[in-house]
C-alpha cells in the first residue's frame, strides 16, 4: 500500500489537472484510490502557485463524476447477477452490494448526495444506482453536488496542511493521517445532517421499492 500511495502521490505532483481527473475517476469507481491522497497534495501545488485552488476543485469534481458515470452505466448494462458473480474479483462482495442497495432504496437522491461525503459507501453507490436504473440526470446532479463539496473540503484541508506543515508534501502517509485527523469534525457534521435526512425520510414516507432490473 505504501508503494501505491507514493505512486498516486507522484501522479498528482507531475500530472497536474490531468492526474487529478484520472485519479479521482478511479477513486469514484472500483479502484481503491483514496481521495485524501489526490486533492490535498494538489492543494499544496495550488498554495505554491503551480495550480489554482478552483482548478483543483473542478478537476476533482470532474474526475469524480466521470468515474461515477462510467460505473453507473457499466452496472446498468451488466446487471446485478453478473456483478454478484464477479464482484469479488474487485473486492465487491454481495454483502457490500446489498448494503449499498438498501441505502439507495431507502434514501433515494439524498442517499446519493450524502454517500459522496461518507467513507466506503462513496466508492460503491454508483453500482446500485445503475442496477436499479435510477434517473441518470438526478444521479448526475447529486453526484456532482456531493463530489464538489467533498473536493472543496479536501482542498481546504490540503491548503491548511501546507500552511501548518509544508513538509507533509514529502510524506504521503503522514499527509493522509493529517487529513484524517483534521476531517473528523467535518465527517461528524455530515453524519449529523445525514442522520436528520434519514430520520425525515423515515417519518415522511415508507421506503421506495425499485423494480429488480435483473
CSV table of C-alpha atoms in Angstrom, one decimal:
chain,number,residue,atom,x,y,z
A,1,UNK,CA,0.0,0.0,0.0
A,2,UNK,CA,2.9,2.3,0.8
A,3,UNK,CA,4.2,1.9,-2.8
A,4,UNK,CA,0.7,2.7,-4.2
A,5,UNK,CA,0.4,5.8,-2.1
A,6,UNK,CA,3.7,7.1,-3.4
A,7,UNK,CA,2.8,6.3,-7.0
A,8,UNK,CA,-0.5,8.1,-6.8
A,9,UNK,CA,1.2,11.0,-5.0
A,10,UNK,CA,3.7,11.3,-7.8
A,11,UNK,CA,0.9,11.3,-10.4
A,12,UNK,CA,-0.7,14.3,-8.7
A,13,UNK,CA,2.6,16.2,-8.4
A,14,UNK,CA,3.6,15.5,-12.0
A,15,UNK,CA,0.3,15.2,-13.8
A,16,UNK,CA,-1.4,18.3,-12.6
A,17,UNK,CA,-5.1,18.6,-13.5
A,18,UNK,CA,-5.0,15.6,-15.8
A,19,UNK,CA,-3.6,13.5,-12.9
A,20,UNK,CA,-6.3,14.8,-10.6
A,21,UNK,CA,-9.0,13.9,-13.1
A,22,UNK,CA,-7.7,10.4,-13.7
A,23,UNK,CA,-7.1,9.5,-10.1
A,24,UNK,CA,-10.5,10.9,-8.9
A,25,UNK,CA,-12.2,9.0,-11.7
A,26,UNK,CA,-10.5,5.8,-10.3
A,27,UNK,CA,-11.5,6.8,-6.7
A,28,UNK,CA,-15.2,7.0,-7.7
A,29,UNK,CA,-15.1,3.6,-9.4
A,30,UNK,CA,-13.9,0.2,-8.1
A,31,UNK,CA,-10.3,1.2,-7.8
A,32,UNK,CA,-9.1,1.8,-4.2
A,33,UNK,CA,-7.6,5.2,-4.7
A,34,UNK,CA,-8.2,7.4,-1.6
A,35,UNK,CA,-9.2,10.9,-2.4
A,36,UNK,CA,-7.2,12.1,0.6
A,37,UNK,CA,-4.0,11.4,-1.4
A,38,UNK,CA,-5.2,13.2,-4.5
A,39,UNK,CA,-6.8,16.5,-3.7
A,40,UNK,CA,-4.7,17.6,-0.6
A,41,UNK,CA,-1.3,17.4,-2.4
A,42,UNK,CA,-2.9,19.2,-5.4
A,43,UNK,CA,-4.0,21.9,-3.0
A,44,UNK,CA,-0.3,22.1,-1.9
A,45,UNK,CA,0.6,22.9,-5.5
A,46,UNK,CA,-2.2,25.5,-5.6
A,47,UNK,CA,-0.8,27.1,-2.5
A,48,UNK,CA,2.6,27.3,-4.2
A,49,UNK,CA,1.1,29.0,-7.3
A,50,UNK,CA,1.6,26.0,-9.6
A,51,UNK,CA,-2.2,25.2,-9.8
A,52,UNK,CA,-5.3,27.1,-8.9
A,53,UNK,CA,-7.5,26.2,-5.9
A,54,UNK,CA,-10.6,26.5,-8.0
A,55,UNK,CA,-9.0,24.4,-10.8
A,56,UNK,CA,-8.2,21.6,-8.3
A,57,UNK,CA,-11.8,21.5,-7.0
A,58,UNK,CA,-13.2,21.5,-10.5
A,59,UNK,CA,-10.7,18.8,-11.8
A,60,UNK,CA,-11.5,16.7,-8.7
A,61,UNK,CA,-15.3,17.1,-9.3
A,62,UNK,CA,-15.0,16.3,-13.0
A,63,UNK,CA,-12.9,13.2,-12.2
A,64,UNK,CA,-15.4,12.0,-9.6
A,65,UNK,CA,-18.3,12.5,-11.9
A,66,UNK,CA,-16.6,10.7,-14.8
A,67,UNK,CA,-15.7,7.7,-12.6
A,68,UNK,CA,-19.2,7.6,-11.2
A,69,UNK,CA,-20.9,7.9,-14.5
A,70,UNK,CA,-18.8,5.1,-16.1
A,71,UNK,CA,-19.5,2.9,-13.1
A,72,UNK,CA,-23.3,3.7,-13.3
A,73,UNK,CA,-23.6,2.8,-16.9
A,74,UNK,CA,-21.4,-0.3,-16.6
A,75,UNK,CA,-23.6,-1.5,-13.8
A,76,UNK,CA,-26.7,-0.7,-15.6
A,77,UNK,CA,-25.6,-2.7,-18.7
A,78,UNK,CA,-24.0,-5.6,-16.9
A,79,UNK,CA,-26.8,-6.1,-14.4
A,80,UNK,CA,-27.0,-7.5,-10.9
A,81,UNK,CA,-26.4,-11.2,-11.5
A,82,UNK,CA,-23.0,-10.7,-13.2
A,83,UNK,CA,-21.9,-8.1,-10.6
A,84,UNK,CA,-22.8,-10.6,-7.8
A,85,UNK,CA,-20.9,-13.3,-9.6
A,86,UNK,CA,-17.7,-11.5,-10.5
A,87,UNK,CA,-17.7,-8.6,-8.0
A,88,UNK,CA,-15.5,-10.5,-5.6
A,89,UNK,CA,-12.6,-10.0,-8.0
A,90,UNK,CA,-12.7,-6.3,-7.4
A,91,UNK,CA,-13.4,-6.7,-3.6
A,92,UNK,CA,-17.1,-6.1,-4.1
A,93,UNK,CA,-18.9,-8.7,-2.0
A,94,UNK,CA,-22.6,-9.4,-2.2
A,95,UNK,CA,-22.9,-8.1,1.4
A,96,UNK,CA,-21.4,-4.8,0.4
A,97,UNK,CA,-23.6,-4.5,-2.6
A,98,UNK,CA,-26.7,-5.3,-0.7
A,99,UNK,CA,-25.8,-2.7,1.9
A,100,UNK,CA,-25.4,0.0,-0.8
A,101,UNK,CA,-28.7,-1.1,-2.5
A,102,UNK,CA,-30.6,-0.8,0.8
A,103,UNK,CA,-29.1,2.7,1.3
A,104,UNK,CA,-30.2,3.8,-2.1
A,105,UNK,CA,-33.7,2.2,-1.9
A,106,UNK,CA,-34.4,3.9,1.4
A,107,UNK,CA,-32.9,7.4,0.9
A,108,UNK,CA,-33.1,7.9,-2.9
A,109,UNK,CA,-31.5,11.1,-4.3
A,110,UNK,CA,-30.4,12.3,-0.9
A,111,UNK,CA,-28.7,9.0,-0.4
A,112,UNK,CA,-26.5,9.6,-3.5
A,113,UNK,CA,-25.6,13.1,-2.2
A,114,UNK,CA,-24.6,12.0,1.3
A,115,UNK,CA,-22.9,8.9,0.0
A,116,UNK,CA,-20.4,11.3,-1.8
A,117,UNK,CA,-19.4,12.7,1.6
A,118,UNK,CA,-19.1,9.5,3.5
A,119,UNK,CA,-16.2,6.9,3.5
A,120,UNK,CA,-16.7,3.4,2.0
A,121,UNK,CA,-20.2,3.9,0.5
A,122,UNK,CA,-18.8,6.7,-1.6
A,123,UNK,CA,-17.0,4.2,-3.8
A,124,UNK,CA,-19.9,1.8,-4.2
A,125,UNK,CA,-23.1,3.9,-4.5
A,126,UNK,CA,-22.9,4.2,-8.3
A,127,UNK,CA,-23.3,0.5,-8.7
A,128,UNK,CA,-26.7,0.0,-7.2
A,129,UNK,CA,-27.8,3.3,-8.8
A,130,UNK,CA,-27.0,1.7,-12.2
A,131,UNK,CA,-28.6,-1.6,-11.3
A,132,UNK,CA,-31.9,-0.1,-10.3
A,133,UNK,CA,-31.8,2.3,-13.3
A,134,UNK,CA,-32.0,5.5,-11.3
A,135,UNK,CA,-32.8,8.6,-13.4
A,136,UNK,CA,-29.3,9.5,-14.7
A,137,UNK,CA,-30.0,13.2,-14.7
A,138,UNK,CA,-30.9,13.1,-11.0
A,139,UNK,CA,-28.0,10.8,-10.3
A,140,UNK,CA,-25.6,13.2,-12.1
A,141,UNK,CA,-26.9,16.3,-10.2
A,142,UNK,CA,-26.5,14.6,-6.8
A,143,UNK,CA,-23.1,13.2,-7.7
A,144,UNK,CA,-21.7,16.5,-9.0
A,145,UNK,CA,-23.0,18.4,-6.0
A,146,UNK,CA,-21.7,16.0,-3.4
A,147,UNK,CA,-18.4,15.5,-5.1
A,148,UNK,CA,-17.8,19.2,-5.4
A,149,UNK,CA,-18.4,19.7,-1.7
A,150,UNK,CA,-16.1,16.8,-0.8
A,151,UNK,CA,-13.3,18.1,-3.2
A,152,UNK,CA,-13.6,21.6,-1.7
A,153,UNK,CA,-13.3,20.2,1.8
A,154,UNK,CA,-10.2,18.2,0.9
A,155,UNK,CA,-8.7,21.1,-1.0
A,156,UNK,CA,-9.3,23.4,2.0
A,157,UNK,CA,-7.6,20.9,4.3
A,158,UNK,CA,-4.7,20.5,1.9
A,159,UNK,CA,-4.2,24.2,1.8
A,160,UNK,CA,-4.3,24.3,5.6
A,161,UNK,CA,-1.8,21.5,5.8
A,162,UNK,CA,0.6,23.3,3.5
A,163,UNK,CA,0.5,26.4,5.8
A,164,UNK,CA,0.8,24.4,9.0
A,165,UNK,CA,3.2,21.6,8.0
A,166,UNK,CA,4.6,22.1,4.5
A,167,UNK,CA,7.0,19.2,4.9
A,168,UNK,CA,4.0,16.8,4.6
A,169,UNK,CA,4.3,17.1,0.8
A,170,UNK,CA,7.3,14.7,1.0
A,171,UNK,CA,5.4,12.1,3.2
A,172,UNK,CA,2.2,10.8,1.6
A,173,UNK,CA,1.3,8.6,4.7
A,174,UNK,CA,1.8,11.5,7.1
A,175,UNK,CA,-0.4,13.7,4.9
A,176,UNK,CA,-3.2,11.2,4.9
A,177,UNK,CA,-3.0,10.9,8.7
A,178,UNK,CA,-3.1,14.7,9.0
A,179,UNK,CA,-6.2,15.0,6.6
A,180,UNK,CA,-8.0,12.2,8.5
A,181,UNK,CA,-7.3,14.0,11.8
A,182,UNK,CA,-8.5,17.3,10.5
A,183,UNK,CA,-11.6,16.0,8.7
A,184,UNK,CA,-13.0,14.2,11.7
A,185,UNK,CA,-15.2,17.1,12.8
A,186,UNK,CA,-16.4,17.6,9.2
A,187,UNK,CA,-17.4,13.9,9.0
A,188,UNK,CA,-19.3,14.3,12.2
A,189,UNK,CA,-21.2,17.3,10.8
A,190,UNK,CA,-22.0,15.4,7.6
A,191,UNK,CA,-23.1,12.4,9.7
A,192,UNK,CA,-25.5,14.6,11.7
A,193,UNK,CA,-27.1,16.1,8.6
A,194,UNK,CA,-27.3,12.6,7.0
A,195,UNK,CA,-29.0,11.3,10.2
A,196,UNK,CA,-31.5,14.2,10.1
A,197,UNK,CA,-32.2,13.5,6.5
A,198,UNK,CA,-32.7,9.7,7.1
A,199,UNK,CA,-35.0,10.5,10.1
A,200,UNK,CA,-37.1,12.8,8.0
A,201,UNK,CA,-37.4,10.2,5.2
A,202,UNK,CA,-38.5,7.5,7.6
A,203,UNK,CA,-41.1,9.7,9.2
A,204,UNK,CA,-42.5,11.1,6.0
A,205,UNK,CA,-43.0,8.0,3.9
A,206,UNK,CA,-42.2,4.3,3.6
A,207,UNK,CA,-39.1,3.2,1.7
A,208,UNK,CA,-39.4,3.3,-2.1
A,209,UNK,CA,-39.3,0.0,-3.9
A,210,UNK,CA,-37.3,-0.2,-7.0
A,211,UNK,CA,-38.0,-2.9,-9.6
A,212,UNK,CA,-35.4,-5.7,-10.0
A,213,UNK,CA,-33.8,-5.0,-13.4
A,214,UNK,CA,-32.2,-8.4,-13.5
